[in-house]
Each structure stands twice: as structure tokens, then as C-alpha cells.
Coordinates of C-alpha atoms and ligand atoms in Angstrom, one line a residue:
M1 CA -262.8 -57.8 59.1
N2 CA -266.4 -57.6 60.2
R3 CA -268.2 -60.9 60.8
K4 CA -271.2 -61.6 58.7
W5 CA -274.0 -64.1 59.0
W6 CA -273.1 -65.9 55.8
H7 CA -269.4 -66.4 56.5
D8 CA -269.8 -69.9 57.9
K9 CA -272.4 -71.1 55.5
V10 CA -272.4 -73.7 52.7
A11 CA -274.1 -72.6 49.4
Y12 CA -275.5 -74.7 46.6
Q13 CA -276.3 -73.7 43.0
I14 CA -279.4 -75.1 41.4
Y15 CA -279.8 -75.0 37.7
P16 CA -283.6 -75.2 37.8
K17 CA -284.1 -76.4 34.2
S18 CA -282.1 -79.6 35.0
F19 CA -282.7 -80.2 38.6
L20 CA -286.0 -82.2 38.9
D21 CA -289.1 -82.2 36.7
S22 CA -292.3 -82.8 38.7
N23 CA -294.9 -82.7 35.9
G24 CA -293.4 -84.7 33.1
D25 CA -292.8 -81.9 30.6
G26 CA -289.1 -82.6 30.6
I27 CA -288.1 -79.4 32.3
G28 CA -287.1 -79.1 35.9
D29 CA -289.3 -76.9 38.0
L30 CA -290.0 -75.2 41.4
R31 CA -292.1 -78.1 42.6
G32 CA -289.2 -80.4 41.9
I33 CA -286.9 -78.1 43.9
I34 CA -289.3 -77.9 46.8
S35 CA -289.4 -81.7 47.0
K36 CA -285.7 -81.9 47.4
L37 CA -285.2 -79.3 50.1
D38 CA -284.7 -82.0 52.7
Y39 CA -282.1 -83.7 50.5
L40 CA -280.2 -80.3 50.4
K41 CA -280.6 -79.8 54.1
E42 CA -279.1 -83.2 54.8
L43 CA -276.2 -82.3 52.5
G44 CA -275.4 -79.4 54.8
V45 CA -276.6 -76.7 52.5
D46 CA -277.7 -73.3 54.0
I47 CA -277.9 -71.0 51.0
I48 CA -279.5 -71.9 47.7
W49 CA -278.7 -69.9 44.5
L50 CA -281.2 -70.4 41.8
S51 CA -280.1 -69.7 38.3
P52 CA -282.7 -67.5 36.6
I53 CA -286.3 -68.5 37.0
Y54 CA -287.9 -65.4 35.5
Q55 CA -290.0 -65.3 32.4
S56 CA -287.7 -65.8 29.4
P57 CA -287.6 -67.1 25.8
F58 CA -284.6 -69.1 27.0
V59 CA -282.3 -68.2 24.1
D60 CA -279.6 -68.1 26.8
Q61 CA -281.3 -70.4 29.2
G62 CA -283.1 -67.8 31.2
Y63 CA -280.2 -65.2 31.2
D64 CA -282.4 -63.4 28.7
I65 CA -285.3 -62.1 30.9
S66 CA -288.5 -60.8 29.3
D67 CA -290.3 -60.0 32.5
Y68 CA -288.4 -59.4 35.8
Y69 CA -291.6 -59.7 37.8
K70 CA -292.8 -63.1 36.5
I71 CA -291.7 -66.7 37.1
A72 CA -291.1 -68.6 33.9
E73 CA -294.2 -70.7 33.3
E74 CA -292.0 -73.6 32.5
F75 CA -290.8 -73.5 36.1
G76 CA -294.1 -72.8 37.9
T77 CA -296.0 -70.0 39.5
M78 CA -295.3 -67.1 41.9
E79 CA -297.3 -69.0 44.5
E80 CA -294.9 -71.9 44.1
F81 CA -292.0 -69.6 44.4
D82 CA -293.5 -68.1 47.7
E83 CA -294.0 -71.7 48.9
L84 CA -290.3 -72.4 48.1
L85 CA -289.3 -69.4 50.2
A86 CA -291.5 -70.4 53.1
E87 CA -290.3 -74.0 53.0
T88 CA -286.6 -72.9 53.0
K89 CA -287.3 -70.6 55.8
K90 CA -288.8 -73.4 57.8
R91 CA -285.6 -75.3 57.4
G92 CA -283.4 -72.3 58.3
M93 CA -282.2 -72.0 54.7
Y94 CA -281.8 -68.9 52.5
V95 CA -282.5 -68.3 48.8
L96 CA -280.6 -66.2 46.3
M97 CA -282.0 -65.3 42.9
D98 CA -279.8 -64.5 39.9
L99 CA -279.7 -60.8 39.1
V100 CA -279.3 -60.3 35.3
V101 CA -279.3 -56.6 34.7
N102 CA -276.5 -56.0 32.2
H103 CA -279.0 -56.9 29.5
C104 CA -282.6 -58.2 29.2
S105 CA -284.3 -60.2 26.5
D106 CA -285.2 -58.7 23.1
R107 CA -288.8 -59.9 24.0
H108 CA -288.9 -57.6 27.0
E109 CA -291.5 -54.9 26.8
W110 CA -288.9 -52.2 27.0
F111 CA -287.1 -53.4 24.0
Q112 CA -290.2 -54.0 22.0
K113 CA -291.2 -50.4 22.7
A114 CA -287.8 -49.2 21.8
L115 CA -287.9 -50.9 18.4
A116 CA -291.4 -49.4 17.8
D117 CA -290.0 -45.9 18.5
P118 CA -286.3 -45.9 18.0
Y119 CA -285.9 -42.3 19.1
G120 CA -288.3 -42.4 22.0
K121 CA -288.1 -42.9 25.7
Y122 CA -287.4 -46.7 25.7
A123 CA -284.7 -46.5 23.1
G124 CA -282.9 -44.6 25.9
Y125 CA -283.0 -47.7 28.0
F126 CA -280.7 -49.4 25.5
H127 CA -277.6 -48.4 23.5
F128 CA -279.1 -47.3 20.2
V129 CA -276.1 -45.9 18.3
K130 CA -275.7 -44.4 14.9
G131 CA -273.6 -46.5 12.5
K132 CA -270.3 -45.3 11.0
D133 CA -270.2 -45.0 7.2
G134 CA -273.1 -47.4 6.9
K135 CA -271.4 -50.0 9.2
E136 CA -271.5 -50.9 12.9
P137 CA -270.4 -48.1 15.3
S138 CA -267.3 -50.2 16.4
N139 CA -265.6 -53.5 15.8
Y140 CA -266.8 -55.3 18.9
R141 CA -267.2 -59.0 18.9
S142 CA -269.9 -60.2 21.4
Y143 CA -269.0 -62.8 24.0
F144 CA -271.0 -65.3 22.0
G145 CA -269.3 -64.5 18.7
G146 CA -270.1 -62.2 15.8
S147 CA -270.6 -58.5 15.9
A148 CA -271.9 -57.0 19.2
W149 CA -274.0 -54.6 17.1
E150 CA -277.3 -55.4 15.4
P151 CA -279.2 -53.1 13.1
V152 CA -282.3 -51.4 14.4
P153 CA -284.8 -52.1 11.5
G154 CA -285.8 -49.1 9.5
T155 CA -283.0 -46.8 10.9
D156 CA -279.3 -46.2 10.6
L157 CA -279.0 -47.2 14.2
Y158 CA -277.5 -50.3 15.8
Y159 CA -278.1 -51.7 19.3
L160 CA -275.4 -53.1 21.4
H161 CA -275.5 -56.7 22.7
M162 CA -272.4 -58.0 24.5
F163 CA -273.9 -61.4 24.6
A164 CA -276.4 -62.9 22.1
K165 CA -278.4 -60.5 19.8
E166 CA -281.5 -61.5 21.7
Q167 CA -279.8 -60.0 24.8
P168 CA -279.7 -56.2 24.2
D169 CA -277.5 -54.4 26.8
L170 CA -279.3 -52.0 29.1
N171 CA -278.2 -48.4 29.3
W172 CA -277.1 -47.8 32.9
E173 CA -276.3 -44.1 32.1
N174 CA -280.1 -43.6 32.1
P175 CA -281.5 -42.7 35.5
E176 CA -285.0 -43.8 34.6
L177 CA -283.7 -47.3 33.8
R178 CA -281.7 -47.4 37.0
K179 CA -284.8 -46.5 39.0
E180 CA -286.8 -49.3 37.3
I181 CA -284.1 -51.8 38.1
Y182 CA -283.8 -50.7 41.8
Q183 CA -287.5 -51.0 42.2
M184 CA -287.4 -54.5 40.8
I185 CA -284.6 -55.5 43.1
N186 CA -286.3 -54.2 46.2
W187 CA -289.6 -55.9 45.2
W188 CA -287.8 -59.2 45.3
L189 CA -285.9 -58.5 48.4
D190 CA -289.2 -57.5 50.1
K191 CA -290.4 -60.9 49.4
G192 CA -287.8 -62.3 51.7
L193 CA -284.9 -63.3 49.5
A194 CA -281.5 -63.4 51.2
G195 CA -279.8 -61.7 48.2
F196 CA -278.6 -62.2 44.7
R197 CA -275.9 -63.8 42.6
I198 CA -275.1 -60.9 40.2
D199 CA -274.6 -61.8 36.6
A200 CA -272.0 -60.3 34.3
I201 CA -272.1 -57.1 36.3
I202 CA -268.7 -55.8 35.4
N203 CA -270.1 -55.0 31.9
I204 CA -272.7 -52.4 32.9
K205 CA -270.5 -49.4 32.4
K206 CA -269.8 -48.6 28.7
D207 CA -267.5 -46.0 27.1
L208 CA -270.2 -44.1 25.2
S209 CA -267.8 -43.1 22.5
F210 CA -267.6 -46.9 21.7
P211 CA -264.0 -46.8 20.4
S212 CA -262.8 -49.6 18.1
F213 CA -259.8 -51.7 19.1
E214 CA -257.0 -53.6 17.4
P215 CA -258.7 -56.7 15.9
D216 CA -257.8 -59.9 17.8
G217 CA -259.1 -62.5 15.4
P218 CA -259.4 -63.3 11.7
D219 CA -262.9 -61.8 11.7
G220 CA -261.4 -58.3 12.1
L221 CA -263.3 -57.8 15.4
A222 CA -262.0 -57.2 19.0
I223 CA -263.7 -58.8 22.0
C224 CA -266.0 -56.3 23.6
V225 CA -264.6 -56.8 27.0
K226 CA -261.7 -54.6 26.0
M227 CA -263.9 -51.6 26.1
V228 CA -265.2 -52.6 29.6
E229 CA -261.6 -53.1 30.8
E230 CA -260.6 -49.6 29.8
V231 CA -263.6 -47.6 30.9
Q232 CA -263.5 -46.0 34.3
G233 CA -266.2 -45.5 36.9
V234 CA -268.2 -48.8 37.1
G235 CA -267.7 -48.6 40.9
E236 CA -270.0 -45.6 41.1
Y237 CA -272.8 -47.7 39.6
F238 CA -272.2 -50.5 42.1
E239 CA -272.3 -48.1 45.0
D240 CA -275.5 -46.6 43.7
I241 CA -277.2 -50.0 43.4
K242 CA -276.0 -51.0 46.8
K243 CA -277.2 -47.8 48.4
H244 CA -280.7 -48.0 46.9
T245 CA -281.2 -51.7 47.3
F246 CA -278.9 -54.3 49.0
A247 CA -277.8 -52.1 51.9
K248 CA -281.4 -51.3 52.9
H249 CA -282.1 -55.1 53.2
D250 CA -278.7 -56.2 54.5
A251 CA -278.7 -58.5 51.4
F252 CA -276.0 -61.0 50.6
T253 CA -274.5 -60.4 47.1
V254 CA -272.1 -62.6 45.2
A255 CA -270.8 -61.1 42.0
E256 CA -269.7 -62.7 38.8
V257 CA -266.5 -60.8 38.0
F258 CA -263.7 -62.0 35.8
N259 CA -260.2 -60.5 35.4
M260 CA -260.2 -58.9 38.8
K261 CA -257.3 -56.6 39.4
S262 CA -255.8 -57.3 42.8
D263 CA -255.6 -53.6 43.7
E264 CA -259.3 -53.3 43.3
L265 CA -260.3 -56.3 45.5
A266 CA -260.8 -54.3 48.7
E267 CA -263.1 -51.9 46.8
F268 CA -265.2 -54.9 45.6
I269 CA -265.3 -57.2 48.6
G270 CA -263.7 -55.4 51.5
D271 CA -265.7 -54.5 54.6
D272 CA -267.5 -51.6 52.8
G273 CA -267.1 -53.2 49.4
H274 CA -269.6 -53.1 46.5
F275 CA -270.6 -56.7 47.1
S276 CA -270.5 -59.2 49.9
T277 CA -268.3 -61.5 48.0
M278 CA -267.4 -62.7 44.5
F279 CA -266.4 -65.9 42.9
D280 CA -262.8 -66.9 42.6
F281 CA -262.5 -67.9 38.9
S282 CA -258.7 -68.0 38.8
A283 CA -258.4 -71.7 38.4
H284 CA -261.1 -71.7 35.6
M285 CA -259.3 -68.9 33.8
L286 CA -256.1 -70.9 33.9
A287 CA -257.8 -73.9 32.2
Q288 CA -259.4 -71.7 29.5
G289 CA -256.2 -70.9 27.6
D290 CA -255.7 -67.6 25.8
Q291 CA -258.0 -67.8 22.8
G292 CA -261.3 -69.7 22.7
W293 CA -261.9 -73.3 23.6
L294 CA -259.6 -74.6 20.9
R295 CA -256.6 -73.7 23.0
S296 CA -258.0 -74.7 26.3
R297 CA -255.8 -77.1 28.2
K298 CA -255.7 -79.1 31.4
P299 CA -253.6 -77.4 34.0
S300 CA -251.1 -79.6 36.0
V301 CA -252.0 -80.2 39.7
R302 CA -249.2 -77.8 40.6
E303 CA -250.4 -74.9 38.4
W304 CA -253.9 -75.4 39.6
R305 CA -252.9 -75.5 43.2
D306 CA -250.5 -72.6 43.0
T307 CA -253.2 -70.5 41.3
I308 CA -255.7 -71.2 44.0
F309 CA -253.1 -70.6 46.7
H310 CA -252.2 -67.3 45.2
S311 CA -255.8 -66.2 45.2
Q312 CA -256.4 -67.4 48.7
A313 CA -253.4 -65.5 50.1
T314 CA -254.5 -62.3 48.4
L315 CA -258.2 -62.7 49.1
Q316 CA -258.0 -63.5 52.8
E317 CA -256.4 -60.1 53.4
V318 CA -259.4 -58.2 52.0
G319 CA -262.6 -60.2 52.2
H320 CA -264.3 -63.5 52.2
P321 CA -264.3 -65.1 48.7
A322 CA -266.7 -67.6 47.1
N323 CA -265.1 -70.8 46.0
I324 CA -266.4 -73.2 43.3
I325 CA -265.3 -76.3 41.6
E326 CA -267.7 -75.7 38.7
N327 CA -270.9 -73.9 37.8
H328 CA -273.4 -73.8 34.9
D329 CA -270.9 -72.1 32.6
E330 CA -267.9 -74.4 33.3
P331 CA -267.2 -78.0 32.5
R332 CA -267.4 -80.4 35.4
G333 CA -264.5 -79.9 37.7
A334 CA -263.8 -83.6 38.2
S335 CA -263.3 -83.9 34.5
R336 CA -261.3 -80.7 34.1
F337 CA -259.0 -80.6 37.1
L338 CA -258.5 -84.2 38.1
P339 CA -255.7 -86.1 36.4
D340 CA -257.0 -89.1 34.4
Y341 CA -255.9 -91.6 37.0
A342 CA -257.7 -89.6 39.6
Q343 CA -261.1 -89.5 37.9
N344 CA -262.7 -91.8 40.4
E345 CA -264.6 -91.6 43.7
A346 CA -261.4 -91.0 45.7
G347 CA -260.3 -88.2 43.4
K348 CA -263.8 -86.6 43.6
K349 CA -263.7 -86.7 47.4
L350 CA -260.2 -85.2 47.3
I351 CA -261.2 -82.2 45.2
A352 CA -264.2 -81.7 47.4
T353 CA -262.0 -81.7 50.5
T354 CA -259.3 -79.3 49.2
T355 CA -262.0 -76.9 47.8
L356 CA -264.6 -76.8 50.5
L357 CA -262.2 -76.2 53.3
L358 CA -260.5 -73.3 51.7
Y359 CA -260.9 -69.8 53.1
G360 CA -264.3 -68.5 51.9
I361 CA -267.8 -69.7 51.3
P362 CA -268.1 -72.8 49.1
F363 CA -270.8 -73.0 46.4
I364 CA -271.5 -76.6 45.5
Y365 CA -272.9 -77.0 42.0
Q366 CA -275.8 -79.5 41.6
G367 CA -274.5 -83.0 40.9
Q368 CA -271.0 -82.2 42.1
E369 CA -271.9 -83.9 45.3
I370 CA -272.4 -87.2 43.5
G371 CA -269.4 -86.7 41.2
M372 CA -271.2 -85.9 38.0
M373 CA -268.8 -85.7 35.0
N374 CA -268.6 -84.1 31.6
C375 CA -270.9 -85.6 28.9
Q376 CA -269.3 -86.7 25.6
R377 CA -271.3 -86.0 22.5
D378 CA -270.6 -87.3 19.0
D379 CA -272.0 -84.5 16.9
I380 CA -272.3 -80.7 17.3
S381 CA -276.1 -81.0 16.7
E382 CA -276.4 -82.8 20.1
F383 CA -275.4 -79.6 21.9
D384 CA -278.0 -77.0 23.0
D385 CA -275.9 -74.2 24.4
I386 CA -275.7 -71.0 22.2
N387 CA -272.1 -70.4 23.3
T388 CA -271.1 -73.9 22.2
T389 CA -272.5 -73.6 18.7
D390 CA -270.5 -70.3 18.4
Q391 CA -267.3 -71.7 19.7
Y392 CA -267.6 -74.6 17.3
Q393 CA -267.8 -72.2 14.3
E394 CA -265.0 -70.1 15.7
A395 CA -262.8 -73.2 16.0
L396 CA -263.5 -74.2 12.4
A397 CA -262.8 -70.6 11.2
A398 CA -259.5 -70.7 13.1
G399 CA -258.6 -73.8 10.9
A400 CA -259.5 -76.6 13.2
S401 CA -260.9 -79.9 11.8
P402 CA -264.4 -80.8 12.7
E403 CA -263.0 -83.5 15.0
E404 CA -260.8 -81.0 16.8
A405 CA -263.7 -78.5 17.1
L406 CA -265.9 -81.2 18.5
R407 CA -263.3 -82.2 21.0
A408 CA -262.9 -78.6 22.1
C409 CA -266.7 -78.5 22.6
N410 CA -266.8 -81.7 24.5
E411 CA -264.2 -80.5 26.9
N412 CA -265.5 -77.0 27.4
S413 CA -269.2 -76.9 26.6
R414 CA -271.5 -75.3 29.1
D415 CA -273.8 -78.3 28.4
N416 CA -271.4 -80.5 30.4
A417 CA -272.8 -79.1 33.6
R418 CA -276.4 -78.6 32.4
T419 CA -277.3 -82.3 31.8
P420 CA -280.1 -83.4 34.1
M421 CA -279.4 -84.1 37.7
Q422 CA -278.8 -87.9 38.1
W423 CA -281.3 -89.0 40.8
S424 CA -281.5 -92.7 40.0
S425 CA -280.6 -95.4 37.5
G426 CA -284.2 -95.4 36.3
A427 CA -285.4 -93.9 33.0
N428 CA -283.9 -90.5 32.3
A429 CA -281.9 -90.6 35.5
G430 CA -285.1 -90.2 37.5
F431 CA -285.1 -86.5 36.4
T432 CA -288.3 -86.7 34.4
D433 CA -291.1 -89.1 33.4
G434 CA -291.3 -87.3 30.0
T435 CA -288.7 -86.4 27.4
P436 CA -285.8 -84.5 29.0
W437 CA -285.0 -81.1 27.4
L438 CA -281.4 -82.2 27.3
S439 CA -280.3 -85.8 27.4
P440 CA -278.8 -87.1 30.6
N441 CA -275.2 -88.2 30.7
P442 CA -275.4 -92.0 30.0
N443 CA -273.2 -92.6 33.0
Y444 CA -276.3 -92.0 35.2
R445 CA -276.7 -95.8 35.5
E446 CA -273.6 -95.8 37.7
I447 CA -273.5 -92.3 39.1
N448 CA -276.8 -91.4 40.8
V449 CA -278.2 -90.2 44.1
A450 CA -280.2 -93.4 44.8
E451 CA -277.2 -95.6 44.5
Q452 CA -275.1 -93.4 46.7
E453 CA -277.7 -92.5 49.3
N454 CA -277.2 -95.6 51.4
R455 CA -273.7 -96.6 50.5
P456 CA -271.5 -95.3 53.4
D457 CA -268.4 -94.7 51.3
S458 CA -270.2 -92.9 48.4
V459 CA -269.1 -89.4 47.2
L460 CA -272.5 -88.1 48.5
N461 CA -272.0 -89.4 52.0
Y462 CA -268.5 -88.0 52.0
Y463 CA -269.8 -84.5 51.1
R464 CA -272.2 -84.8 54.0
K465 CA -269.3 -85.6 56.3
L466 CA -267.3 -82.8 54.9
T467 CA -269.9 -80.1 55.3
A468 CA -270.7 -81.4 58.8
L469 CA -267.0 -81.2 59.8
K470 CA -266.7 -77.7 58.3
K471 CA -269.7 -76.6 60.4
S472 CA -269.0 -78.6 63.5
P473 CA -269.0 -76.5 66.7
E474 CA -265.4 -77.5 67.5
Y475 CA -263.9 -76.6 64.2
K476 CA -266.3 -74.1 62.6
E477 CA -264.3 -71.1 63.8
A478 CA -261.0 -72.4 62.3
F479 CA -262.7 -73.3 59.0
T480 CA -264.4 -69.9 58.8
Y481 CA -261.8 -67.5 60.1
G482 CA -258.6 -69.6 60.4
K483 CA -255.7 -68.2 58.4
F484 CA -255.0 -70.0 55.2
V485 CA -251.3 -71.1 55.2
P486 CA -250.0 -73.2 52.3
D487 CA -247.6 -76.0 53.0
Y488 CA -245.6 -78.8 51.3
Q489 CA -245.5 -76.8 48.1
E490 CA -242.2 -78.3 47.1
Y491 CA -244.2 -81.5 46.1
D492 CA -245.7 -81.3 42.6
D493 CA -248.9 -83.3 43.1
V494 CA -249.7 -82.4 46.7
F495 CA -252.4 -80.0 47.7
A496 CA -251.9 -79.1 51.3
Y497 CA -252.7 -76.2 53.5
H498 CA -253.4 -75.2 57.1
R499 CA -256.3 -73.3 58.6
I500 CA -254.9 -71.7 61.7
L501 CA -256.6 -70.0 64.6
D502 CA -254.2 -68.0 66.6
G503 CA -256.3 -68.3 69.7
E504 CA -257.5 -64.7 70.0
E505 CA -261.1 -65.9 69.6
G506 CA -260.8 -69.1 71.7
E507 CA -258.4 -72.1 71.6
P508 CA -255.6 -72.0 69.2
Q509 CA -256.0 -74.6 66.5
D510 CA -253.9 -75.8 63.6
I511 CA -255.8 -77.9 61.1
L512 CA -253.9 -79.4 58.2
V513 CA -255.7 -80.4 54.9
A514 CA -253.4 -82.7 53.0
A515 CA -254.2 -84.3 49.7
N516 CA -252.1 -86.5 47.4
Y517 CA -253.2 -86.0 43.8
G518 CA -250.1 -87.9 42.6
R519 CA -250.0 -91.3 40.9
G520 CA -247.9 -92.9 43.6
P521 CA -247.8 -92.8 47.4
W522 CA -246.6 -89.7 49.3
T523 CA -245.3 -89.7 52.8
L524 CA -246.5 -86.7 54.8
E525 CA -244.2 -85.7 57.6
T526 CA -246.7 -84.3 60.1
R527 CA -244.1 -82.8 62.4
G528 CA -245.8 -83.8 65.5
R529 CA -248.8 -85.8 66.7
V530 CA -252.1 -85.5 64.9
K531 CA -255.7 -86.5 65.2
V532 CA -257.5 -87.5 62.0
L533 CA -260.7 -85.5 61.6
L534 CA -261.5 -86.8 58.1
S535 CA -260.1 -89.2 55.6
N536 CA -261.4 -89.7 52.1
T537 CA -260.4 -93.4 51.9
E538 CA -260.6 -94.4 55.5
S539 CA -257.3 -96.3 54.9
E540 CA -255.4 -98.0 57.7
G541 CA -252.4 -95.7 57.1
A542 CA -254.0 -92.6 58.6
K543 CA -255.5 -94.5 61.6
Q544 CA -252.2 -96.1 62.3
A545 CA -250.3 -92.8 62.2
E546 CA -252.8 -91.4 64.6
A547 CA -252.4 -94.3 67.0
D548 CA -248.7 -94.6 67.2
G549 CA -247.9 -90.9 66.8
A550 CA -245.3 -91.7 64.2
G551 CA -245.2 -88.2 62.9
R552 CA -245.7 -89.4 59.3
I553 CA -248.6 -90.7 57.3
T554 CA -248.3 -92.4 53.9
L555 CA -251.0 -91.2 51.6
E556 CA -251.7 -93.4 48.7
S557 CA -252.6 -92.0 45.3
C558 CA -255.8 -89.9 45.6
E559 CA -255.8 -90.1 49.3
G560 CA -256.3 -87.1 51.5
V561 CA -256.8 -86.3 55.2
V562 CA -257.9 -83.5 57.4
L563 CA -255.7 -83.5 60.5
L564 CA -255.8 -81.6 63.8
K565 CA -252.3 -81.0 65.0
L566 CA -251.9 -81.9 68.6
D567 CA -248.4 -80.6 69.2
G568 CA -245.1 -79.9 67.4
E569 CA -244.0 -76.9 65.5
H570 CA -246.6 -74.8 63.9
V571 CA -246.1 -73.2 60.5
Ligands
GLC601 C1 -273.2 -65.1 32.9 C2 -274.0 -66.3 33.1 C3 -274.1 -67.0 31.7 C4 -274.8 -66.1 30.8 C5 -274.1 -64.8 30.7 C6 -275.0 -63.8 30.1 O1 -271.9 -65.3 32.5 O2 -273.4 -67.1 34.1 O3 -274.7 -68.3 31.9 O4 -274.8 -66.7 29.5 O5 -273.8 -64.2 32.0 O6 -276.1 -63.4 30.9
CA602 CA1 -291.6 -79.5 34.7

């Protein structure tokens, strides 16, 4: 595999609206981000991904863009954005923007012009399709619920929206549209971005005959992704985009792709793949259950581990994956994946250890580094997210009681990860002097940056040690290119793997990451002498085992270690 500049980096996702408000309007902004660059640098972050900051009516929190060339005024100005770029550059950091081009906002000029002239040029930028027998062209359900078709006023046409009706899908079949998008991408790359996180990109290719599918719910509709899964040829679009934009700038791209087929992985993220990398969502899909949030469930440690191990084994053969614990669309990982007894600081450090040292580039999501958790709400009206409101209705329609529907939302809502960043125990978690757009999680009084900053054993300080270890000159090579080899899989609650360098590129190294997610102690047979590189609890057990070369370490519940093997049999 070709080596790339980003392989050994640590990335961090900022959700700008909730990061830090600098002017008291209750909305996070660019100035807030700029003021925290040193904080991020100290955390060991190299690459920052900003969720959308473009002009938007914020129906889907900025994933509905009304002008690709403007910064949302809520977030600041283009001058401030340029300042952010310059300030990151000064610190040797890189910035990724979010590229949202499957759809735009219904307030975008293109869509307004299309509505004004439904058979004209701009209608061709969208999917304006004649209805069938006075009804929608097909039975697609949008990702956010309800029909994916909306009537075009004054006509017998409908327009397609795979997400909200305020997010009309763009017609990638149209060369003029593609040209406009490429120009826009290049315009941003010329400014000095390192690249993009690419939103919902798998959806851009449509089957223009828009076939209906067997209904998959009581509403008689079928989820629109079925059409996307059957249509051929999306790869040609990806290659076209790459050729006209990313390749010219050597840009880094990380794609949001679900339901990846393993025989297509190389095509997507191999050496000459469409994208630099893509997120591994396998563990998140596992937790989602088969239908809606109502059936979501908590995977056991074993299932969760085995799913990640399977992905790792497959992905390391083809490319360099992007690993996450959570993002702005997923509940907090500590709440979702950790067993109840492990939802404490030790458990949060454990999940950080086992995730950040996997093969691939880690993306830390804001607040994860202090152990932010899901936020319980008592009423559906307290949620903001458009997807949550829909899932609530869907759950009720499927026969759930209001309590059950609320529980499903509390466990799965995208608002769990969107509450304001918890900077301090002061008013509104130190996020704003005004009224926050979304209430902070009340646990900010205990969980916040200020409290953890100077406490040596805090989650935050542990993250700092972890990224430093990952990037340390001695072990960087092993953590970047070392082979991922699972171990101790016969134990249910153990998450253990090696990163092994065979020595072709320097000293051979065998690093063992071993974590006990179980309720009771586990004795790890190290099969030889070890040196402790990192321990999440700094317990005596690990130090003792190192000193006396006993060949075994007893890990208490929620205890984990990173060990350098000094001798003995290698796996
Ligand atoms: C992606 C984004 C999500 C958004 C959707 C539509 O899944 O991550 O937040 O709602 O695309 O743009
Ligand atoms: Ca603000």
C-alpha cells in the first residue's frame, strides 16, 4: 500500500453549532473554534473536520446548504474562516470541510429557479418527475420518514428528496450540474483546505426509471436506499469527481458510506480508490437493529468486538479505514457500547484505548475526550433533530407506547451528540453567555474540560497520553502500519489485539492492546516479558507484572493496558 501523509494522523470532528459560542447568541461559531485550537493541538489533533458551516436554513443543521460559497452568518464570516485556516496552518494542523452534494437546500437559488420554471434549465439540476396516475412516481420513503417525493406546485411533477423535503436531491446525470459542483469543490480546495468529509455520497446515482419496491412498513412505502443499492455505476461519478477535483489537489477525502460490500472495498479505498478512506460504521449498524430505533439494542461486548475485528481484518488488506466511537449522527459511544457497570472514567478510557489504536485513522468526536454521555429528555418536545421527531412518529405508528417511543429516542437521538460542548461547570457548561440553542446535558457540572484539565487521571489527560503514545517516534510506525492481529477471542468480555511490525521497515515490534470490559478480573497470560506503555488505571498489577516478569497480569474490571512484548512467542 502506498504511504500517505495522513496515515499517522489523529482527526477530530467539530460540530460547530455546539462547540463554543463567542458572541452570546447561543450558537457556536468560528471565533469559538479559533480560540480552542491550542486545546485541540494539545489533545494531539492534526486534522479537524468541520460539520457544515455553509449558509443554510438549518432544517437539517447545515446539511441543507443554500449557498455553497458562503459561510453561515450564525457561524461568522469568510474572513474568520480564512483566519481559522491560517491559524491551523501555523500549528501544523489541517482542515476538512463537509461536502454535501447529494442534495442542497430548497432555499438554494437553483431550486428556487427550478420551482419558478419547472421545465427550464434549473429543473434539470434536480429530479423533477411526472407522477403516476395522479400519485407519486414511486413508493420511496425518505430517510427521515414519509414519501421521498414532494409535489412541484402548479404541475403534475414531483421532486425527489431522499432526506427532508427541504433537501431536494441534485441530478448528477446533468453535466452542467456536475460542472458547477466541481468548480465549487476546487474553489474551496484552492483556499487551502486539506480535503473533505463526503456526506451521503453513495446516494448520488439514481435509477432514473424510479422503480417501486415491495413495501417494508405499514405506510406502504419502501426505504429509498433500496433503489440506490440496486442501481449500477455510481463509481463512474466518483472517478469523475476525483479526476476533476481531489486528484488535482492531492486532497484527503473521507466518505460516509453505509452497507459497504466487501468486494467493493478496494475500488473505494484501495491505492487508486475513489476516496482516501471511509468510516467504518459496522459497530454502529450492529447497534441499530433491523427496523428503526424502536428495535435498536445494545450489542454485547463480544458482538461489538467481533464486528470491529472482522472489519479490521478485511480493511487492512485494502486500505486505511477511518475509525470512530461516535459522530453527530450517533448516540454517544460510552452510553451505547459500554456495559452499565463500565460507564465510568475507566470504561471511557478503555473504549478510547481499544478504538484509537486500531488500524486506521481515528476521528475523535467533540466531547468524547472528556467522556460526554447521552442526554436523557422527558418529552419529545425537548428534541430538536428532524430525524428524531420522525422516528418518534414511526415508533408510535408501529404500535409503541409514548414511553417506549421516547425511550427509543433517548437511546438513539442524534441530539445526544449535539448538546453543547461541556467546557466548565459554569452557566450553560461554559458554552455560551446567552441562551444555548440546545440545552446542555445537566451532567456538565461533573463532566467538563475545566475540571479535567488539571486532574492527572482525568479522561482528557488520558486521551492526551494515548494520542502521544500513538504518535511517539518509537511506536508510531507500529500503530500506523503494524498488522492488526486479534487475540484472546475465547474470552467474552475481553478486547485484545496486537499491532505487529514484521521488521521490514525497522525493528520488529509486537504491541499488545488488552482491555477487560468484564465485570470481574481477568488474568492475561502475556506469554513472555512485557513493558507497560500505557495503563488506564495505573494499577499496581500492571507495574508488578512488568517488574517481576511473571508472564501474567491481572486486569480488574474496566482495566486495560498497552504492552510492548519483549520476548516470548509472537502470534
Ligand atoms: C449525513 C449526515 C447527516 C445528514 C444527512 C443528510 O448522514 O451525517 O447529519 O442529516 O447526511 O445530509
Ligand atoms: Ca455565536
